[in-house]
Every structure is written in structure tokens, then in C-alpha cells.
XYZ file of C-alpha atoms in Angstrom:
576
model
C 33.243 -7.031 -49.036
C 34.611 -8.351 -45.993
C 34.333 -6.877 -42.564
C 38.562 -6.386 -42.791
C 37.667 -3.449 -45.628
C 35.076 -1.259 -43.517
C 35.420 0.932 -41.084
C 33.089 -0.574 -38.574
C 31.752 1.700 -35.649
C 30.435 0.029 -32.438
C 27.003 -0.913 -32.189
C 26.282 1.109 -28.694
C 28.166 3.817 -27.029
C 28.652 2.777 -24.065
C 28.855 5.905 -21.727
C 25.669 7.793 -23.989
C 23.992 4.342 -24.278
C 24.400 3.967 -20.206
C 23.436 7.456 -19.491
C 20.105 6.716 -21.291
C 19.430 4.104 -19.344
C 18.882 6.402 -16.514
C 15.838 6.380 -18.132
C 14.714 2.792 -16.836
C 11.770 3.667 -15.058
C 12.682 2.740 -11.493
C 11.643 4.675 -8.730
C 14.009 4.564 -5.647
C 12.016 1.472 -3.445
C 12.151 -0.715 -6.665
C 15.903 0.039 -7.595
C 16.449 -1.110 -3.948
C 14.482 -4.171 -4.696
C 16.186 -5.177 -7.561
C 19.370 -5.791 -5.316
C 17.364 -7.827 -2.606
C 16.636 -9.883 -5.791
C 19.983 -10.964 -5.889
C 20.536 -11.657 -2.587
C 17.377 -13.950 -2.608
C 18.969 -15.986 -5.519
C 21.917 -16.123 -3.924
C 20.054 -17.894 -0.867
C 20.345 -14.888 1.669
C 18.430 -15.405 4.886
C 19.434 -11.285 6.492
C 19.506 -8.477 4.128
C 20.548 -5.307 5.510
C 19.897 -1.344 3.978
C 22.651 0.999 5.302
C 21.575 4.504 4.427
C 24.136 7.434 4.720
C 23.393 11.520 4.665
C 24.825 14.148 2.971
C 24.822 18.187 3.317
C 24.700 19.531 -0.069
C 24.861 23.345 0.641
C 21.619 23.432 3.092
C 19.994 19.820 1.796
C 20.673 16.939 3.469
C 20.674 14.265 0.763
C 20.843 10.585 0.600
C 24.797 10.619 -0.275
C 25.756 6.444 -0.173
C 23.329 3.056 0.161
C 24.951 0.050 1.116
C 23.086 -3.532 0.918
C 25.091 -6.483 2.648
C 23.712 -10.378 2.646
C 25.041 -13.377 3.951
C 24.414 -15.086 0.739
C 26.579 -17.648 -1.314
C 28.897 -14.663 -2.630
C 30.797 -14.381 -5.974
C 33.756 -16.048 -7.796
C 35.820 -13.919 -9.168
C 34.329 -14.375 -12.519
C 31.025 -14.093 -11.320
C 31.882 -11.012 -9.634
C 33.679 -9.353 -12.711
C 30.761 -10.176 -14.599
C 27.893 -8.769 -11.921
C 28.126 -5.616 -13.106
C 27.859 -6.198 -16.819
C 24.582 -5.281 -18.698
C 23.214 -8.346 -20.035
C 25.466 -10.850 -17.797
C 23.221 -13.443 -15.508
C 23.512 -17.253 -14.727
C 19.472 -17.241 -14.756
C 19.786 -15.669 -18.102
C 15.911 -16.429 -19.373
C 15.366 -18.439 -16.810
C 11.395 -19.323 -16.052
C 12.779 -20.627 -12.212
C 14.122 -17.485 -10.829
C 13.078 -13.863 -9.830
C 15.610 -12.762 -12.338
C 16.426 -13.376 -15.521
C 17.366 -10.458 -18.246
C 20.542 -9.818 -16.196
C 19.536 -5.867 -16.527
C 17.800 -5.782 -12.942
C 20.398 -5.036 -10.536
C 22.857 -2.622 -13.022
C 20.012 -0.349 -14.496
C 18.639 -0.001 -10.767
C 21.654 1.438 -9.736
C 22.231 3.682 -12.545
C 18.875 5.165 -12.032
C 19.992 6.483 -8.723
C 23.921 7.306 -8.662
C 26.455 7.284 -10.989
C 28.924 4.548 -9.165
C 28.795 1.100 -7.637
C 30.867 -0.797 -6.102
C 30.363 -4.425 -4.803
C 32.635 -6.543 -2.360
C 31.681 -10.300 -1.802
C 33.485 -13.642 -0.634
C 32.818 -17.225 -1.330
C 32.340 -20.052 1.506
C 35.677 -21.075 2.542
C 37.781 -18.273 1.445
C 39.654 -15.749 3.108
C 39.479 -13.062 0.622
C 36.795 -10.311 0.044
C 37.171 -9.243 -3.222
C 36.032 -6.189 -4.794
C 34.885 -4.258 -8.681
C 33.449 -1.183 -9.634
C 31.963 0.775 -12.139
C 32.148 4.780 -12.382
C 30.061 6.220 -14.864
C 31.585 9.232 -14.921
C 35.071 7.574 -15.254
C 33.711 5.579 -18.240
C 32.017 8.510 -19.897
C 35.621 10.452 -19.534
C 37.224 7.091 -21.032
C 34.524 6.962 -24.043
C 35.548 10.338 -24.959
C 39.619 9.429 -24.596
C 38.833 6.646 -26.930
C 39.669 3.625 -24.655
C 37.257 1.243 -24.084
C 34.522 1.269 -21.194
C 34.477 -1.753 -18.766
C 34.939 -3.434 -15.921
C 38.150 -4.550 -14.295
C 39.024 -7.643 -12.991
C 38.501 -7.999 -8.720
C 40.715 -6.429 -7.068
C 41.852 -6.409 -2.887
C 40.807 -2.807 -2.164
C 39.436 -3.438 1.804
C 35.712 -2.686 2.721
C 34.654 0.973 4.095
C 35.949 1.016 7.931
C 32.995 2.061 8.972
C 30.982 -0.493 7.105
C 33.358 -3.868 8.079
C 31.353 -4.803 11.034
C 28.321 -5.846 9.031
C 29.583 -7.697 6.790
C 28.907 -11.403 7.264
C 31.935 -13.685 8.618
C 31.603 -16.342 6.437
C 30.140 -15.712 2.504
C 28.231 -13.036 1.528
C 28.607 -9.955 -0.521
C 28.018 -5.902 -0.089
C 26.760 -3.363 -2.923
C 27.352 0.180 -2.464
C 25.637 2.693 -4.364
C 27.219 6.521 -4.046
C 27.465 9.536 -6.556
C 23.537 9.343 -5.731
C 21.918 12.119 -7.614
C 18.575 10.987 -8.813
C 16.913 9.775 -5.463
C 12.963 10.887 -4.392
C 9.837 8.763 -3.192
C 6.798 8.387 -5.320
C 5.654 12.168 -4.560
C 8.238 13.636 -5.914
C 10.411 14.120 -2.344
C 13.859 13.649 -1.958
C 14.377 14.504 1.478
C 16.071 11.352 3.234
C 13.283 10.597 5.298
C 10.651 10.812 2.752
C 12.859 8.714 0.794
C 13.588 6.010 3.739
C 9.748 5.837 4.619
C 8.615 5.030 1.049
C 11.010 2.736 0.758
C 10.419 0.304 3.673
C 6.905 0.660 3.002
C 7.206 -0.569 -0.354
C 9.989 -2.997 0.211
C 7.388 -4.147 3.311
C 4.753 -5.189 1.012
C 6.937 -5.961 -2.528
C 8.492 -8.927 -0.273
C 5.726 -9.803 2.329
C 5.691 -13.684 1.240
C 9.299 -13.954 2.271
C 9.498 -11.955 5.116
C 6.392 -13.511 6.487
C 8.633 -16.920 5.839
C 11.414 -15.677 7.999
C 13.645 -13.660 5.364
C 15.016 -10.655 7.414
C 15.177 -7.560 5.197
C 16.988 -4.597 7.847
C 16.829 -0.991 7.160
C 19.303 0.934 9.391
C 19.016 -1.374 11.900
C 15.429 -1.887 12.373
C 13.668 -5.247 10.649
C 10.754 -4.261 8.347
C 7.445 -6.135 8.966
C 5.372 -7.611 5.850
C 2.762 -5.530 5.057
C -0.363 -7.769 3.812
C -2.920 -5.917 1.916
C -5.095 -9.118 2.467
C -4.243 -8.910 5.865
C -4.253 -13.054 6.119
C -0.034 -12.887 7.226
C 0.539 -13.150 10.585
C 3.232 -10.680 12.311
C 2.353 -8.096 10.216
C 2.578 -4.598 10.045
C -1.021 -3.851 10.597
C -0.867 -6.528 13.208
C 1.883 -3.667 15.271
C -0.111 -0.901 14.018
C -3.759 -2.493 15.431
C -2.204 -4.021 19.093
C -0.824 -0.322 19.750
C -3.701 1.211 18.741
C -5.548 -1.493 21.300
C -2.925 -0.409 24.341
C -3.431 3.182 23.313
C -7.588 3.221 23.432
C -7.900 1.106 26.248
C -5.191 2.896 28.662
C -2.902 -0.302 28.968
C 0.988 0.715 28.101
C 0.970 -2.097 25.931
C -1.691 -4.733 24.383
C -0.806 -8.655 23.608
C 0.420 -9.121 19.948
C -2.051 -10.453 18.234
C -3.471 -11.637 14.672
C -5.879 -9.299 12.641
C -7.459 -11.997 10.479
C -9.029 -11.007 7.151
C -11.665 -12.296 5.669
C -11.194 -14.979 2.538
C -13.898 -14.807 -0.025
C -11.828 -16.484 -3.299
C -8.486 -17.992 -3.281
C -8.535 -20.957 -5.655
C -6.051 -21.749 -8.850
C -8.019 -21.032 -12.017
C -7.317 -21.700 -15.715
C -6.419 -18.788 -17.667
C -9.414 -18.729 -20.047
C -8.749 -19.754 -23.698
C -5.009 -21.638 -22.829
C -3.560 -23.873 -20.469
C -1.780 -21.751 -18.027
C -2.807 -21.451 -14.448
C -2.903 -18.945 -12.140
C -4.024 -18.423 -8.198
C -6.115 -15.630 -7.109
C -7.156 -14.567 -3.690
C -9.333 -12.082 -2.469
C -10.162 -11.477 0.959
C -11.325 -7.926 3.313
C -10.074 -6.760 5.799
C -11.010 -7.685 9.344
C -13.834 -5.971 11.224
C -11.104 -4.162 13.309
C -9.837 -2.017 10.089
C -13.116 -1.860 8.741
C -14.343 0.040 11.707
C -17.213 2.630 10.447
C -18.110 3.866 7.123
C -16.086 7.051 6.687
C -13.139 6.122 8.450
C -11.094 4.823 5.243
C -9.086 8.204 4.974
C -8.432 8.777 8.947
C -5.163 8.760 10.552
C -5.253 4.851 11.581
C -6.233 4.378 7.982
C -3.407 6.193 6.633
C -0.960 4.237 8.841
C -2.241 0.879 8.140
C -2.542 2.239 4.554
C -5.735 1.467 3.481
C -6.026 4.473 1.115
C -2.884 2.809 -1.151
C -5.069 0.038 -1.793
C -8.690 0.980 -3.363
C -8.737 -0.740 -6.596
C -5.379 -2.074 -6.186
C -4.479 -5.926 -7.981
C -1.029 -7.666 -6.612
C 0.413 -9.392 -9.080
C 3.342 -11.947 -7.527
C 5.332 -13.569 -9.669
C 7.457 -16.268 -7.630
C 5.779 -14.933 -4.382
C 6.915 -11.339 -5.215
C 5.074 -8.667 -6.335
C 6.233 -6.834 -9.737
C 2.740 -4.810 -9.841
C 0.752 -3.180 -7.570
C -1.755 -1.153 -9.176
C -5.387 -0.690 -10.263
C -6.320 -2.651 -13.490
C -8.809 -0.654 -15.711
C -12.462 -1.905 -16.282
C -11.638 -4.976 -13.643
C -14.009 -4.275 -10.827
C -17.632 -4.364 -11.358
C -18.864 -0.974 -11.729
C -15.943 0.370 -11.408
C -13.770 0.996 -8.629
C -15.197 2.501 -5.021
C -14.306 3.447 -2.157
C -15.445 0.688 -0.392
C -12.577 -1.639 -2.275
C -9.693 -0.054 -0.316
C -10.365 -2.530 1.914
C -10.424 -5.427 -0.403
C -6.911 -7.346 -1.139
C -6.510 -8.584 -4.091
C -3.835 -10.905 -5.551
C -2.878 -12.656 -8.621
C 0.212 -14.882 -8.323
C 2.083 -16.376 -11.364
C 4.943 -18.298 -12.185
C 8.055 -16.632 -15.116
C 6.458 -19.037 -17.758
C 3.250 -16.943 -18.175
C 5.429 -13.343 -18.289
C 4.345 -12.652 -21.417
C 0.569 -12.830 -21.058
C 1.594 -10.681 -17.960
C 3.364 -7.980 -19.416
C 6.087 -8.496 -17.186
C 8.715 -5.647 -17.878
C 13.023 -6.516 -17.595
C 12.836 -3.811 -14.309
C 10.132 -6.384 -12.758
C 7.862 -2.827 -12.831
C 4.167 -3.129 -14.092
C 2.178 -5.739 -15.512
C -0.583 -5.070 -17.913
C -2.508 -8.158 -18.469
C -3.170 -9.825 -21.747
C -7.001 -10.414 -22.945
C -6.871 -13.641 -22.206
C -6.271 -13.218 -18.179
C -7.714 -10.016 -18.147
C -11.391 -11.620 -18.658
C -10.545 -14.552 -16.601
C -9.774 -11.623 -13.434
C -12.987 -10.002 -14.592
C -15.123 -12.898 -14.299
C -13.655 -13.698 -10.813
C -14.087 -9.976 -9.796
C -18.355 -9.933 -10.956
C -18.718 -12.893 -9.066
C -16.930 -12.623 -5.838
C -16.242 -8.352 -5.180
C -20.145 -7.608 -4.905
C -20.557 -9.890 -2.227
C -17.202 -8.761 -0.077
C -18.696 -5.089 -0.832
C -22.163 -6.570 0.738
C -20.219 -8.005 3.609
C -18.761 -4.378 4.332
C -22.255 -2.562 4.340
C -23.111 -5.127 6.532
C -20.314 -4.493 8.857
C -21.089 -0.826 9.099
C -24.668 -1.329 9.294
C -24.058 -3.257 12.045
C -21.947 -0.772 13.570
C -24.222 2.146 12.308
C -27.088 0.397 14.253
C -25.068 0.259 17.019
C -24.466 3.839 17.324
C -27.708 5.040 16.969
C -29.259 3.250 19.836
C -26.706 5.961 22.080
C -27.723 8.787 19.455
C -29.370 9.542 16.401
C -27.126 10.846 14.004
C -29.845 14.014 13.119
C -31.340 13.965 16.452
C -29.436 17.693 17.214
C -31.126 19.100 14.389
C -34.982 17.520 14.432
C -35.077 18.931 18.167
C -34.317 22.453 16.807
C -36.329 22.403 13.308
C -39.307 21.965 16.168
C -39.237 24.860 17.352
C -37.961 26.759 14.228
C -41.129 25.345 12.920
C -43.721 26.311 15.001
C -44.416 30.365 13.051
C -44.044 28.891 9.624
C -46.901 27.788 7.181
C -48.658 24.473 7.977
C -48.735 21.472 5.266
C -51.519 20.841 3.150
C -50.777 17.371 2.639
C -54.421 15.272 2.076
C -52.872 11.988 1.381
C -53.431 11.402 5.133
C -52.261 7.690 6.510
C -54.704 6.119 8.896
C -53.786 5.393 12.451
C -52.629 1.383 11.309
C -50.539 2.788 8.475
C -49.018 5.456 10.765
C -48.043 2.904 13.342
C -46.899 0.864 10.463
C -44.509 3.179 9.070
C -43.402 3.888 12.439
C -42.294 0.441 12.795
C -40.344 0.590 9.863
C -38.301 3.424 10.545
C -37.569 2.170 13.876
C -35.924 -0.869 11.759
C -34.091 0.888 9.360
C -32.675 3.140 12.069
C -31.691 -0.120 14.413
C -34.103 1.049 17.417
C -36.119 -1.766 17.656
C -34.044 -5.053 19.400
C -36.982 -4.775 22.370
C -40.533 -3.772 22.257
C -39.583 -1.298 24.846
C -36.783 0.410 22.718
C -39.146 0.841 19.612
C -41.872 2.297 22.141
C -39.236 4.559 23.195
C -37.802 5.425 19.707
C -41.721 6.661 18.678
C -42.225 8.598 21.875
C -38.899 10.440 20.781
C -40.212 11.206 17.218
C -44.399 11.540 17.401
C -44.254 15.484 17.923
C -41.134 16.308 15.617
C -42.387 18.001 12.492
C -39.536 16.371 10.623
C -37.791 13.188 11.410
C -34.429 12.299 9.401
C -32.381 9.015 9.461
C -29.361 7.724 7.614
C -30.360 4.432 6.281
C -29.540 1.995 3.438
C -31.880 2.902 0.750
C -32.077 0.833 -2.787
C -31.447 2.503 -5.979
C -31.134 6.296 -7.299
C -32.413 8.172 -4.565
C -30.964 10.969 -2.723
C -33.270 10.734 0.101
C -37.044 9.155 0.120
C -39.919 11.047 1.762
C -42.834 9.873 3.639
C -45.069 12.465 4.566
C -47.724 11.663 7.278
C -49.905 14.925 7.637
C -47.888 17.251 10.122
C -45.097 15.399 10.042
C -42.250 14.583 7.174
C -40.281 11.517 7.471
C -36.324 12.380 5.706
C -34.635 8.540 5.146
C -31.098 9.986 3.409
C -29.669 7.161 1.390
C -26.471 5.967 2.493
C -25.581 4.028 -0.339
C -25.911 7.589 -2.399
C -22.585 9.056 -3.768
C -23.598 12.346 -2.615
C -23.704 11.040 1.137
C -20.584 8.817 0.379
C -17.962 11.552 -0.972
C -19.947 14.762 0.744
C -21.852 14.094 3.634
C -20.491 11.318 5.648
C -17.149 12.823 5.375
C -17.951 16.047 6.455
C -19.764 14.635 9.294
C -16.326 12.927 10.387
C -14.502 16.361 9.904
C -17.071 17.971 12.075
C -16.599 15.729 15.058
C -12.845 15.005 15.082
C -11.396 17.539 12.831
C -10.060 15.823 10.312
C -6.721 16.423 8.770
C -7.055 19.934 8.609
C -5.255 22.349 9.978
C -7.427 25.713 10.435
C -9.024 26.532 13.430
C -12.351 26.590 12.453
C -12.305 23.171 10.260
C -14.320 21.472 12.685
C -16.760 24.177 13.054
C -16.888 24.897 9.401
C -18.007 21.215 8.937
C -20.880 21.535 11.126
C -22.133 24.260 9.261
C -21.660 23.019 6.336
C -23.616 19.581 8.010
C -26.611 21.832 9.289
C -26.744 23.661 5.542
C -27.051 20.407 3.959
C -29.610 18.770 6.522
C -31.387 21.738 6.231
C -31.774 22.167 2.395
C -33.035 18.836 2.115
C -35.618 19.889 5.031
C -36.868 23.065 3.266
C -37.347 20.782 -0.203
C -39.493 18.417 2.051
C -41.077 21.228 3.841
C -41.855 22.461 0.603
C -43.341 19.430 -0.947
C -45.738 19.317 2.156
C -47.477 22.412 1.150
C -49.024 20.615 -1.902
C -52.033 18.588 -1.634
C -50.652 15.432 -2.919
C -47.024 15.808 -2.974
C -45.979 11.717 -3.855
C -47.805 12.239 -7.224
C -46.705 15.600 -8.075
C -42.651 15.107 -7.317
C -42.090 11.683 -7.274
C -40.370 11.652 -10.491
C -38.784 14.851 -9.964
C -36.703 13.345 -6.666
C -36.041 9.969 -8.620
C -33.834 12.599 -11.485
C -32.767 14.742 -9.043
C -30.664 11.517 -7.191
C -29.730 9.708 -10.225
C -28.435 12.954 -11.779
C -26.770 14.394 -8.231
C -24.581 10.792 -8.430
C -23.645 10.980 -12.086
C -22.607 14.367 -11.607
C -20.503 13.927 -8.647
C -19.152 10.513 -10.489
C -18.061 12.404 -13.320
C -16.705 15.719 -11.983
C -14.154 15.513 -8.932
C -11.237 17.713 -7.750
C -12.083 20.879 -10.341
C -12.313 23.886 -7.777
């Protein structure tokens, strides 16, 4: 039977088979980067994002995005051909950012239902222009005729949109019909939209704007934004000088360079094959680091820091198709701590496959093979950038507590709260030498001891409080240690413990600056809930002190209660 004797059907319908593709996966920042792909390709040095609004009833919608480059522009056969599904010069190529020849097409399908695109070739006078209405070609579907492109045609650019159009080649896509447009929250407001764009677009395409590719958005030139923070002229380079002018009363600071920190950037073999890959890994510079606890302010937020705890880049031809935590990568899982750790993996088309690389350039889910090769990197080299930040804060922590102890408020008044209540019975009494010893040490843990005189002063301070409590950086399980030296208890809370991590640090930030909340009484709220904490460890303490030995009786008992406080709070989060 030939095909001449059966009725043959067509393999895809086009206006169902298009509508499905809606479905592509694309969020609105990476439909928009699949067009800045092209105009990379087509050797582009500007790229500019012309937004228009809409009133729909009371909404104001994104109604129309225009992108125009002053690339190489299309032939007329090119052109024609630009907006067919499947159609790309770089068809499968491993040299390009493209090469399924889906990119650009599904991307605009997954936000509006027409696009049109003008462009003109070096040396010609003519802009020529096709189009492709989905609606029109659903309506033609069900007419019977067959959906497709026409051939370029002379119809003029929007008046409006003439001026920014380049004078010699280049070409201008126009998405409108928009219907499907929100950021990565769910928001479709045009703002919301606009913000999570640039921000994306900012970092997706940070190698070549850092190399001089302009990318414009309404008129203003996005900055690279480096989670590494090794680029120069970045946007936490703005963010940081303003935030300089703005503490130290100038009206502006000089621009300057926020270096980060490298701890690994080397080409590695991909274990068990030939392929290479580079990874670097650096933190963030002392300036964004700041103090432990600040990782979710409001200068966090806006040099978005929180975006990138746990985060790996993958870049594939210097841009990035993933950016996204990797499961079981970082040693002991991911903390807080890593937000401000950059990580990046960058790869060339040939290894797609052992990256997982999607045809929407969205994702990337390692293969085994690289996956332990990351691993391996990650055990050896995120522990010590992880040491390097406690060391920063220490430092810092240090710092601050020569001006004020961070419990001194509270030992003053547990002094005189203590003075009616029942005296401890403690008989494990240290002698005067291990007294002064132990004093010693606490003034070293608690950074009051850089001069003989300012550890003399520290133990005047403390001698006659019944309880003394610092924040210090205490190995292993424990929730707090306790030294107790006849009438008096020494508290050292753990820093390093979850429960002062995710609980009490925070809530000591809230209590002095307020936070992000919005109540009235956050701040004092806080402070309570500070003083109820601070005191419940107090009354345990006070409470061990009333038995004659308390080390051997509850040792074990405060060695459970820490390990099992952390694997609680590690395991249970966000449930009230």
C-alpha cells in the first residue's frame, strides 16, 4: 500500500500542538533571555527592553515588550524562517548558546499570543517585517487552511518605537497579546514583573555585561550581578558605595570594587571521562559579610544574598542556564552561612548531556559522573570558606563586645533579682588558681583580653555577678556549657548551636532594629522574648547549682538536651 491510497492525517496540529507549548516551562525573565540569545549570536553589542502598560478594567498589565539590537539582522529567508519551530543555522551546534531552534519561539508563546519581528541587513535600505498570530492560526486550523508564516513583508515599524531602532543592521521583536506574564512569586503587576526580570537578566548574563555587552531596560543599563562578587562594576559594587555615602554622611562615596574572596577556581576532570569543566568558589567580601545575623536584613535583601544559600551557577558558554541548589552537594547539607558563598560551574555545549541541559536553556541536573566530581570539590574547599566566615564574625563579634557585652543588661539585673532567692550548694569548689584560671579564659572567648589592663577590667566587671553569660564559639552538641564556681555560674551559649543560629541571634537583631516587621511592638516583643530565653537558661543553671555536685549529676543530661534541641529545630521548620 502506497501512501497515494491512505488518507494520511498530519503528524501535529499545529494551532493545539502550539497552544501546548505554552506549557514550556519559562518563567517571564528567561523567555526574555531567550531573545537576548539571539541577539548575542547575531553579534549585538546594545540590547534594549521596551516595556509598555496596559489598563485591563482596574489592572495595569504588561500589554507589549519590544527587544531591539544592533546586530547583523536577517535575510529575508532567514527572517521568514525565525519564527519557525525547529528552524536555526546553529541547529545542534556545540559552538553557540543556541542550538534546538525552539528557544526564541516557545519563549514567546509562553507569554503572548503574537510576535512580530522587523530587522535589516548591513547595507540595505529596507526593514523588513513577519509575524505570527496564534489566534489567527488557531482560527485558520479550524477553516482548514494551513498554519504558517508568510513571506517578509514592508509593513513600517511602530511610530513610537522608530527612534530606537539601530541606523544601520539590526532587528526588533515585539511580543503583544501578552496574557501569561508574572515574576517568580506568582505577581503580575508590571513592576513586580520588570524588577524580577532585570534582576535575573543581571545575573543570567553577568560574564557579558561585565565584558561591555549593554543589555537596556526602559532606558536604564542593568549592572552584572556577581554572586561571587569577583566582577568589577557590579551591582553590589552600586549597592555597597551608596550604602558607604549613606553611613558616613557624604552625598556620595567613590565607586569602588567589593572584592570576594577566591578559595577554588581551577579546571578539573569530570571524574570517570574526559570532559573538563571549571569551577570557582569564592565568599563574599568582609563588607557583605558584616555580622552574623545580618544575612536576611534590608542591605542583604538588596544585594541579594538570601537568593543565593546553597545556590550552584552553572554557565554554559559564559551564561548561566541554572541557578539553583543541587541536592546532597554541600557537606552537611546546606546552611545559612553558604548564602554568602558563590559558586560556579562553567561548561562548554559538548558536555550538555551529562548536564541535563534542557531545549529552554532552564535547569540542569547533573549526571553521576559530575555530580561526585562537585561533591568532592565542595568537602574539600566549603568547610574552610565556612571557617573563614566564623572567623570574620568572630572577629567582628570580639570587636563589639569590648564597647558591650551582649548579656551585660541582664547579669546586672539577675544580681539583684538574686539576692532573696536560695543560695547554691555547689561543693565542687575551684581553688583561687583555678578561679583565676577560668577567669582568663572567659575573658578570651569573650575578646576582653588584647591588654592586661582590659582583662583586669573585664574580671572587676564580673567577680560579684551571681551569673555571668557570654556568646562564644563552643565545639560540638551543646546548647550552652556551664561552669559553676561556688556563688557564681558561668553561662558560655554556643554560637555555633542551631538553636542560637535560627532563634536567638535573630531575635536579638529584631529587638534592636526592628526587623522587617511591621507591628508596633515587634521590637519590644523581641526583647521579651530575648530576656525569656536568657532567663530560662539562667533558672536551669540556677537550678543545677542547688545540687552538691552538679557536673556529675547533669552532664549528660545538657549534652542530649543540645544535640536533641538542634535535630529538632533541623527537622521541623515553618509548621505554626
Amino acid at each position: 500500500m502506497t501512501t497515494a491510497d491512505m488518507d494520511i492525517v498530519p503528524v501535529v496540529l499545529s494551532g493545539q500542538a502550539l497552544l501546548s507549548l505554552r506549557e514550556s516551562g519559562h518563567n517571564f525573565p528567561s523567555a526574555v533571555g531567550e531573545v537576548i540569545d539571539n541577539s548575542i549570536e547575531a553579534r549585538a553589542n546594545h540590547i534594549q527592553i521596551i516595556t509598555e502598560e496596559a489598563m485591563v478594567g482596574r489592572k495595569k498589565t504588561l500589554a507589549q515588550v519590544s527587544f531591539i539590537d544592533d546586530g547583523e539582522g536577517m535575510d529575508d529567508e532567514t527572517l521568514q524562517h525565525y519564527l519557525q519551530l525547529g528552524f536555526s543555522k546553529r541547529f545542534m551546534s556545540e559552538k553557540t548558546i543556541g542550538k534546538f531552534g525552539v528557544g526564541a519561539k516557545l519563549a514567546s508563546l509562553s507569554v503572548g499570543m503574537r510576535i512580530d519581528a522587523w530587522s535589516r541587513v548591513e547595507g540595505s535600505e529596507r526593514i523588513r517585517h513577519v509575524f505570527f498570530d496564534l489566534e489567527e492560526g488557531i482560527e485558520a486550523e479550524k477553516r482548514g487552511d494551513t498554519v504558517g508564516i508568510y513571506p517578509p513583508d514592508d509593513e513600517p515599524l511602530p511610530a513610537h518605537l522608530e527612534v530606537y531602532f539601530p541606523e544601520g543592521s539590526g532587528t526588533m521583536v515585539t511580543w503583544s497579546k501578552i496574557d501569561r506574564v508574572s515574576d517568580g512569586h506568582g505577581r503580575s503587576t508590571p513592576d513586580h514583573v520588570r524588577n524580577e526580570m532585570n534582576k535575573e537578566l543581571a545575573r543570567v548574563f553577568r560574564g557579558f555585561l561585565s565584558g561591555g555587552i549593554r543589555i537596556t531596560v526602559d532606558h536604564t543599563d542593568l549592572k552584572p550581578h556577581d554572586p561571587t562578587f569577583l566582577r568589577k562594576g557590579t551591582w553590589a559594587d552600586q549597592v555597597l558605595t551608596e550604602e558607604l555615602a549613606r553611613t558616613s554622611g557624604e552625598s556620595r562615596a567613590e565607586a569602588r570594587h567589593f572584592h570576594g574572596q577566591v578559595f577554588f577556581n581551577e579546571e578539573v576532570k569530570v571524574q570517570g571521562t574526559d570532559h573538563k569543566i571549571r569551577v570557582v568558589i569564592a565568599l563574599a567580601p568582609p563588607e557583605i559579610l558584616r555580622f552574623k545575623g545580618a544575612g536576611g536584613d534590608a542591605l542583604a535583601k538588596r544585594l541579594r544574598i538570601p537568593d543565593n544559600e546553597g545556590a550552584i551557577s552553572f554557565m554554559r558558554l559564559d551564561r548561566e542556564i541554572s541557578y539553583t541548589p543541587v541536592a546532597k552537594l554541600f557537606p552537611s547539607g546546606i546552611q545559612t552561612k553558604d548564602r554568602y558563598i558563590g559558586f560556579e560551574v562553567y561548561f562548554t555545549p559538548e558536555l550538555d548531556r551529562m548536564m541535563g541541559v534542557r531545549n529552554v536553556k532552564r535547569g540542569a541536573v547533573p549526571a553521576d559522573e559530575l555530580r561526585r566530581t562537585l561533591r568532592a570539590i565542595a568537602e574539600s574547599v566549603i568547610p574552610k570558606a565556612r571557617d573563614e566566615i566564623d572567623r570574620v564574625w568572630g572577629e567582628v563579634n570580639r570587636d563589639d563586645a569590648v564597647k558591650s557585652g551582649e548579656h551585660a543588661p541582664i547579669t546586672k539585673a539577675l544580681k539583684d533579682a538574686d539576692r532573696t532567692m536560695p543560695k547554691a550548694r555547689v561543693k565542687q569548689v575551684p581553688t583561687p588558681a583555678q578561679q583565676e584560671r577560668e577567669y582568663d579564659n572567659l575573658a578570651k572567648d569573650a575578646g576582653r583580653n588584647a591588654t592586661e589592663e582590659e582583662k583586669a577590667a573585664y574580671v572587676q566587671e564580673i567577680k560579684d555577678l551571681p551569673f555571668v553569660i557570654e556568646t562564644v564559639d563552643v565545639p560540638g552538641d551543646d546548647l550552652f556549657q556551664l561552669t559553676h564556681l561556688k556563688d557564681q555560674t558561668i553561662i558560655r551559649l554556643n554560637q555555633r548551636h542551631v538553636f542560637y543560629q535560627e532563634m536567638y541571634e535573630p531575635l536579638q537583631l529584631l529587638s534592636k532594629e526592628g526587623g522587617t516587621g511591621t507591628g508596633p511592638n515587634v521590637s519590644a516583643t523581641a526583647r521579651r522574648a530575648i530576656e525569656a530565653i536568657t532567663l530560662l537558661l539562667v533558672a536551669y543553671a540556677k537550678a543545677e547549682s542547688m545540687h552538691e555536685t552538679p557536673v556529675d549529676q547533669y552532664k549528660e543530661l545538657r549534652k542530649w538536651w543540645g544535640s536533641f534541641t538542634e535535630q529538632y529545630l533541623t527537622k521541623i521548620k515553618d509548621v505554626l
